[in-house]
Amino acid sequence: EPRSPWCCLAWTLLIGAMNSLVFLLNLLLMLVIFTVVLLPTIVVVYFGFQCHSQVLHSSARYCKSILDDNSSSALIILGFVIMSPLLVVAMAIYCSLARRLQLLVCFQPYSLALYKGGRWCRRGEGAPCCARGCNTQLKAWV
């Protein structure tokens, strides 16, 4: 049965807030994974740019004694070369973790706000965010 307009608005705001929270959780998880996996690339490129005389030319002791322009250029190139495989590894780790934690199942459809009694979950999966006692005939998508 359809909800009243005020109830529908309240449920829409609740579902929108929950979906936004799940989106921010996914974004935070992705940011943490990509930062940890790409840390070697970030460090190598940072030191390459910091010690190159045409870019920043730092007066740090390691820039004067260890790194010259040729080695700084090599660090920059190395950093950008190892970035591609590390991006693939980071995306694989994120997708595997999101699938294992079933984070994408937590997004709720807005049709829940329109009608009473419609609970959404996927049959056979015990996702932590699914409603218990779901109607097995109601499917959001297959």
PDB file of C-alpha atoms in Angstrom:
ATOM      1  CA  GLU A   1       0.000   0.000   0.000  1.00  0.00           C
ATOM      2  CA  PRO A   2       1.354   3.480  -0.814  1.00  0.00           C
ATOM      3  CA  ARG A   3       2.725   5.679   1.954  1.00  0.00           C
ATOM      4  CA  SER A   4       1.395   9.093   2.838  1.00  0.00           C
ATOM      5  CA  PRO A   5       3.281  12.059   1.290  1.00  0.00           C
ATOM      6  CA  TRP A   6       4.991  13.044   4.561  1.00  0.00           C
ATOM      7  CA  CYS A   7       5.938   9.464   5.363  1.00  0.00           C
ATOM      8  CA  CYS A   8       7.238   9.038   1.812  1.00  0.00           C
ATOM      9  CA  LEU A   9       9.365  12.169   2.194  1.00  0.00           C
ATOM     10  CA  ALA A  10      10.735  10.993   5.537  1.00  0.00           C
ATOM     11  CA  TRP A  11      11.590   7.561   4.145  1.00  0.00           C
ATOM     12  CA  THR A  12      13.182   9.153   1.068  1.00  0.00           C
ATOM     13  CA  LEU A  13      15.414  11.283   3.293  1.00  0.00           C
ATOM     14  CA  LEU A  14      16.292   8.273   5.457  1.00  0.00           C
ATOM     15  CA  ILE A  15      17.145   6.087   2.456  1.00  0.00           C
ATOM     16  CA  GLY A  16      19.088   8.948   0.862  1.00  0.00           C
ATOM     17  CA  ALA A  17      21.070   9.459   4.064  1.00  0.00           C
ATOM     18  CA  MET A  18      21.786   5.745   4.357  1.00  0.00           C
ATOM     19  CA  ASN A  19      22.875   5.507   0.710  1.00  0.00           C
ATOM     20  CA  SER A  20      25.108   8.557   1.191  1.00  0.00           C
ATOM     21  CA  LEU A  21      26.669   6.957   4.264  1.00  0.00           C
ATOM     22  CA  VAL A  22      27.338   3.732   2.362  1.00  0.00           C
ATOM     23  CA  PHE A  23      28.832   5.768  -0.514  1.00  0.00           C
ATOM     24  CA  LEU A  24      31.129   7.639   1.883  1.00  0.00           C
ATOM     25  CA  LEU A  25      32.172   4.354   3.490  1.00  0.00           C
ATOM     26  CA  ASN A  26      33.044   2.946   0.050  1.00  0.00           C
ATOM     27  CA  LEU A  27      34.929   6.130  -0.826  1.00  0.00           C
ATOM     28  CA  LEU A  28      36.887   6.065   2.451  1.00  0.00           C
ATOM     29  CA  LEU A  29      37.769   2.401   1.978  1.00  0.00           C
ATOM     30  CA  MET A  30      38.910   3.098  -1.579  1.00  0.00           C
ATOM     31  CA  LEU A  31      40.978   6.087  -0.460  1.00  0.00           C
ATOM     32  CA  VAL A  32      42.729   4.080   2.266  1.00  0.00           C
ATOM     33  CA  ILE A  33      43.485   1.136  -0.033  1.00  0.00           C
ATOM     34  CA  PHE A  34      44.767   3.311  -2.882  1.00  0.00           C
ATOM     35  CA  THR A  35      46.902   5.395  -0.523  1.00  0.00           C
ATOM     36  CA  VAL A  36      48.525   2.337   1.052  1.00  0.00           C
ATOM     37  CA  VAL A  37      49.125   0.526  -2.237  1.00  0.00           C
ATOM     38  CA  LEU A  38      50.369   3.611  -4.119  1.00  0.00           C
ATOM     39  CA  LEU A  39      52.633   4.789  -1.283  1.00  0.00           C
ATOM     40  CA  PRO A  40      55.855   3.584  -2.983  1.00  0.00           C
ATOM     41  CA  THR A  41      54.948   5.514  -6.132  1.00  0.00           C
ATOM     42  CA  ILE A  42      54.098   8.625  -4.152  1.00  0.00           C
ATOM     43  CA  VAL A  43      57.387   8.532  -2.249  1.00  0.00           C
ATOM     44  CA  VAL A  44      59.553   7.890  -5.331  1.00  0.00           C
ATOM     45  CA  VAL A  45      57.913  10.633  -7.398  1.00  0.00           C
ATOM     46  CA  TYR A  46      58.028  13.064  -4.465  1.00  0.00           C
ATOM     47  CA  PHE A  47      61.771  12.638  -3.958  1.00  0.00           C
ATOM     48  CA  GLY A  48      62.350  12.810  -7.705  1.00  0.00           C
ATOM     49  CA  PHE A  49      60.547  16.131  -8.016  1.00  0.00           C
ATOM     50  CA  GLN A  50      61.983  17.503  -4.794  1.00  0.00           C
ATOM     51  CA  CYS A  51      65.614  17.018  -5.795  1.00  0.00           C
ATOM     52  CA  HIS A  52      65.430  17.933  -9.498  1.00  0.00           C
ATOM     53  CA  SER A  53      67.018  21.314 -10.203  1.00  0.00           C
ATOM     54  CA  GLN A  54      64.353  22.324 -12.748  1.00  0.00           C
ATOM     55  CA  VAL A  55      61.425  21.672 -10.386  1.00  0.00           C
ATOM     56  CA  LEU A  56      61.990  22.340  -6.679  1.00  0.00           C
ATOM     57  CA  HIS A  57      65.743  21.904  -6.142  1.00  0.00           C
ATOM     58  CA  SER A  58      65.674  21.302  -2.419  1.00  0.00           C
ATOM     59  CA  SER A  59      68.704  22.188  -0.331  1.00  0.00           C
ATOM     60  CA  ALA A  60      68.416  18.971   1.678  1.00  0.00           C
ATOM     61  CA  ARG A  61      71.635  17.062   2.291  1.00  0.00           C
ATOM     62  CA  TYR A  62      70.479  13.906   0.460  1.00  0.00           C
ATOM     63  CA  CYS A  63      69.643  15.992  -2.619  1.00  0.00           C
ATOM     64  CA  LYS A  64      73.176  17.397  -2.752  1.00  0.00           C
ATOM     65  CA  SER A  65      75.102  14.241  -1.923  1.00  0.00           C
ATOM     66  CA  ILE A  66      73.041  11.394  -3.396  1.00  0.00           C
ATOM     67  CA  LEU A  67      70.573  12.657  -6.010  1.00  0.00           C
ATOM     68  CA  ASP A  68      71.568  14.737  -9.022  1.00  0.00           C
ATOM     69  CA  ASP A  69      69.335  15.693 -11.960  1.00  0.00           C
ATOM     70  CA  ASN A  70      69.827  12.387 -13.771  1.00  0.00           C
ATOM     71  CA  SER A  71      68.941  10.271 -10.751  1.00  0.00           C
ATOM     72  CA  SER A  72      65.990  12.558  -9.950  1.00  0.00           C
ATOM     73  CA  SER A  73      64.706  12.097 -13.501  1.00  0.00           C
ATOM     74  CA  ALA A  74      65.146   8.339 -13.141  1.00  0.00           C
ATOM     75  CA  LEU A  75      63.120   8.390  -9.909  1.00  0.00           C
ATOM     76  CA  ILE A  76      60.318  10.342 -11.568  1.00  0.00           C
ATOM     77  CA  ILE A  77      60.198   7.944 -14.512  1.00  0.00           C
ATOM     78  CA  LEU A  78      60.366   4.905 -12.237  1.00  0.00           C
ATOM     79  CA  GLY A  79      57.515   6.254 -10.123  1.00  0.00           C
ATOM     80  CA  PHE A  80      55.238   6.746 -13.098  1.00  0.00           C
ATOM     81  CA  VAL A  81      56.168   3.348 -14.574  1.00  0.00           C
ATOM     82  CA  ILE A  82      55.319   1.421 -11.393  1.00  0.00           C
ATOM     83  CA  MET A  83      52.071   3.371 -10.977  1.00  0.00           C
ATOM     84  CA  SER A  84      50.149   1.358 -13.610  1.00  0.00           C
ATOM     85  CA  PRO A  85      50.553  -2.092 -12.052  1.00  0.00           C
ATOM     86  CA  LEU A  86      49.968  -0.704  -8.579  1.00  0.00           C
ATOM     87  CA  LEU A  87      46.705   0.902  -9.727  1.00  0.00           C
ATOM     88  CA  VAL A  88      45.557  -2.496 -10.994  1.00  0.00           C
ATOM     89  CA  VAL A  89      46.542  -4.141  -7.701  1.00  0.00           C
ATOM     90  CA  ALA A  90      44.749  -1.450  -5.676  1.00  0.00           C
ATOM     91  CA  MET A  91      41.564  -1.786  -7.725  1.00  0.00           C
ATOM     92  CA  ALA A  92      41.662  -5.576  -7.421  1.00  0.00           C
ATOM     93  CA  ILE A  93      42.078  -5.340  -3.646  1.00  0.00           C
ATOM     94  CA  TYR A  94      39.212  -2.846  -3.361  1.00  0.00           C
ATOM     95  CA  CYS A  95      36.869  -4.898  -5.549  1.00  0.00           C
ATOM     96  CA  SER A  96      37.699  -8.081  -3.676  1.00  0.00           C
ATOM     97  CA  LEU A  97      37.135  -6.449  -0.305  1.00  0.00           C
ATOM     98  CA  ALA A  98      33.917  -4.716  -1.408  1.00  0.00           C
ATOM     99  CA  ARG A  99      32.591  -8.011  -2.730  1.00  0.00           C
ATOM    100  CA  ARG A 100      33.598  -9.942   0.396  1.00  0.00           C
ATOM    101  CA  LEU A 101      32.035  -7.327   2.712  1.00  0.00           C
ATOM    102  CA  GLN A 102      29.053  -6.964   0.338  1.00  0.00           C
ATOM    103  CA  LEU A 103      29.252  -3.181   0.507  1.00  0.00           C
ATOM    104  CA  LEU A 104      27.468  -2.636  -2.792  1.00  0.00           C
ATOM    105  CA  VAL A 105      24.484  -4.677  -1.573  1.00  0.00           C
ATOM    106  CA  CYS A 106      23.879  -2.064   1.133  1.00  0.00           C
ATOM    107  CA  PHE A 107      22.529   0.526  -1.314  1.00  0.00           C
ATOM    108  CA  GLN A 108      18.763   0.656  -0.898  1.00  0.00           C
ATOM    109  CA  PRO A 109      16.325   1.446  -3.744  1.00  0.00           C
ATOM    110  CA  TYR A 110      14.061   4.464  -3.408  1.00  0.00           C
ATOM    111  CA  SER A 111      11.005   2.284  -4.087  1.00  0.00           C
ATOM    112  CA  LEU A 112      11.102   1.455  -0.352  1.00  0.00           C
ATOM    113  CA  ALA A 113       9.968   5.010   0.313  1.00  0.00           C
ATOM    114  CA  LEU A 114       6.874   4.709  -1.853  1.00  0.00           C
ATOM    115  CA  TYR A 115       5.194   1.575  -0.546  1.00  0.00           C
ATOM    116  CA  LYS A 116       4.741   0.062   2.901  1.00  0.00           C
ATOM    117  CA  GLY A 117       5.918  -3.424   3.716  1.00  0.00           C
ATOM    118  CA  GLY A 118       8.504  -3.760   0.979  1.00  0.00           C
ATOM    119  CA  ARG A 119      11.790  -4.973   2.410  1.00  0.00           C
ATOM    120  CA  TRP A 120      14.748  -5.532   0.179  1.00  0.00           C
ATOM    121  CA  CYS A 121      17.453  -8.137   0.333  1.00  0.00           C
ATOM    122  CA  ARG A 122      19.060 -10.758  -1.823  1.00  0.00           C
ATOM    123  CA  ARG A 123      18.000 -14.310  -1.266  1.00  0.00           C
ATOM    124  CA  GLY A 124      20.688 -16.617   0.096  1.00  0.00           C
ATOM    125  CA  GLU A 125      23.103 -13.906   1.162  1.00  0.00           C
ATOM    126  CA  GLY A 126      23.429 -12.823   4.747  1.00  0.00           C
ATOM    127  CA  ALA A 127      24.539  -9.271   4.103  1.00  0.00           C
ATOM    128  CA  PRO A 128      24.819  -7.317   7.344  1.00  0.00           C
ATOM    129  CA  CYS A 129      22.745  -4.423   6.035  1.00  0.00           C
ATOM    130  CA  CYS A 130      19.827  -6.395   4.632  1.00  0.00           C
ATOM    131  CA  ALA A 131      16.550  -6.372   6.505  1.00  0.00           C
ATOM    132  CA  ARG A 132      15.783  -9.593   8.350  1.00  0.00           C
ATOM    133  CA  GLY A 133      12.687 -11.512   7.393  1.00  0.00           C
ATOM    134  CA  CYS A 134      12.696 -10.342   3.790  1.00  0.00           C
ATOM    135  CA  ASN A 135       9.903 -11.068   1.403  1.00  0.00           C
ATOM    136  CA  THR A 136      11.422 -13.674  -0.942  1.00  0.00           C
ATOM    137  CA  GLN A 137       9.101 -12.714  -3.818  1.00  0.00           C
ATOM    138  CA  LEU A 138      10.245  -9.086  -3.881  1.00  0.00           C
ATOM    139  CA  LYS A 139      13.439  -8.538  -5.855  1.00  0.00           C
ATOM    140  CA  ALA A 140      15.177  -5.242  -6.422  1.00  0.00           C
ATOM    141  CA  TRP A 141      17.257  -6.645  -9.282  1.00  0.00           C
ATOM    142  CA  VAL A 142      18.639  -9.964 -10.340  1.00  0.00           C
TER     143      VAL A 142
END
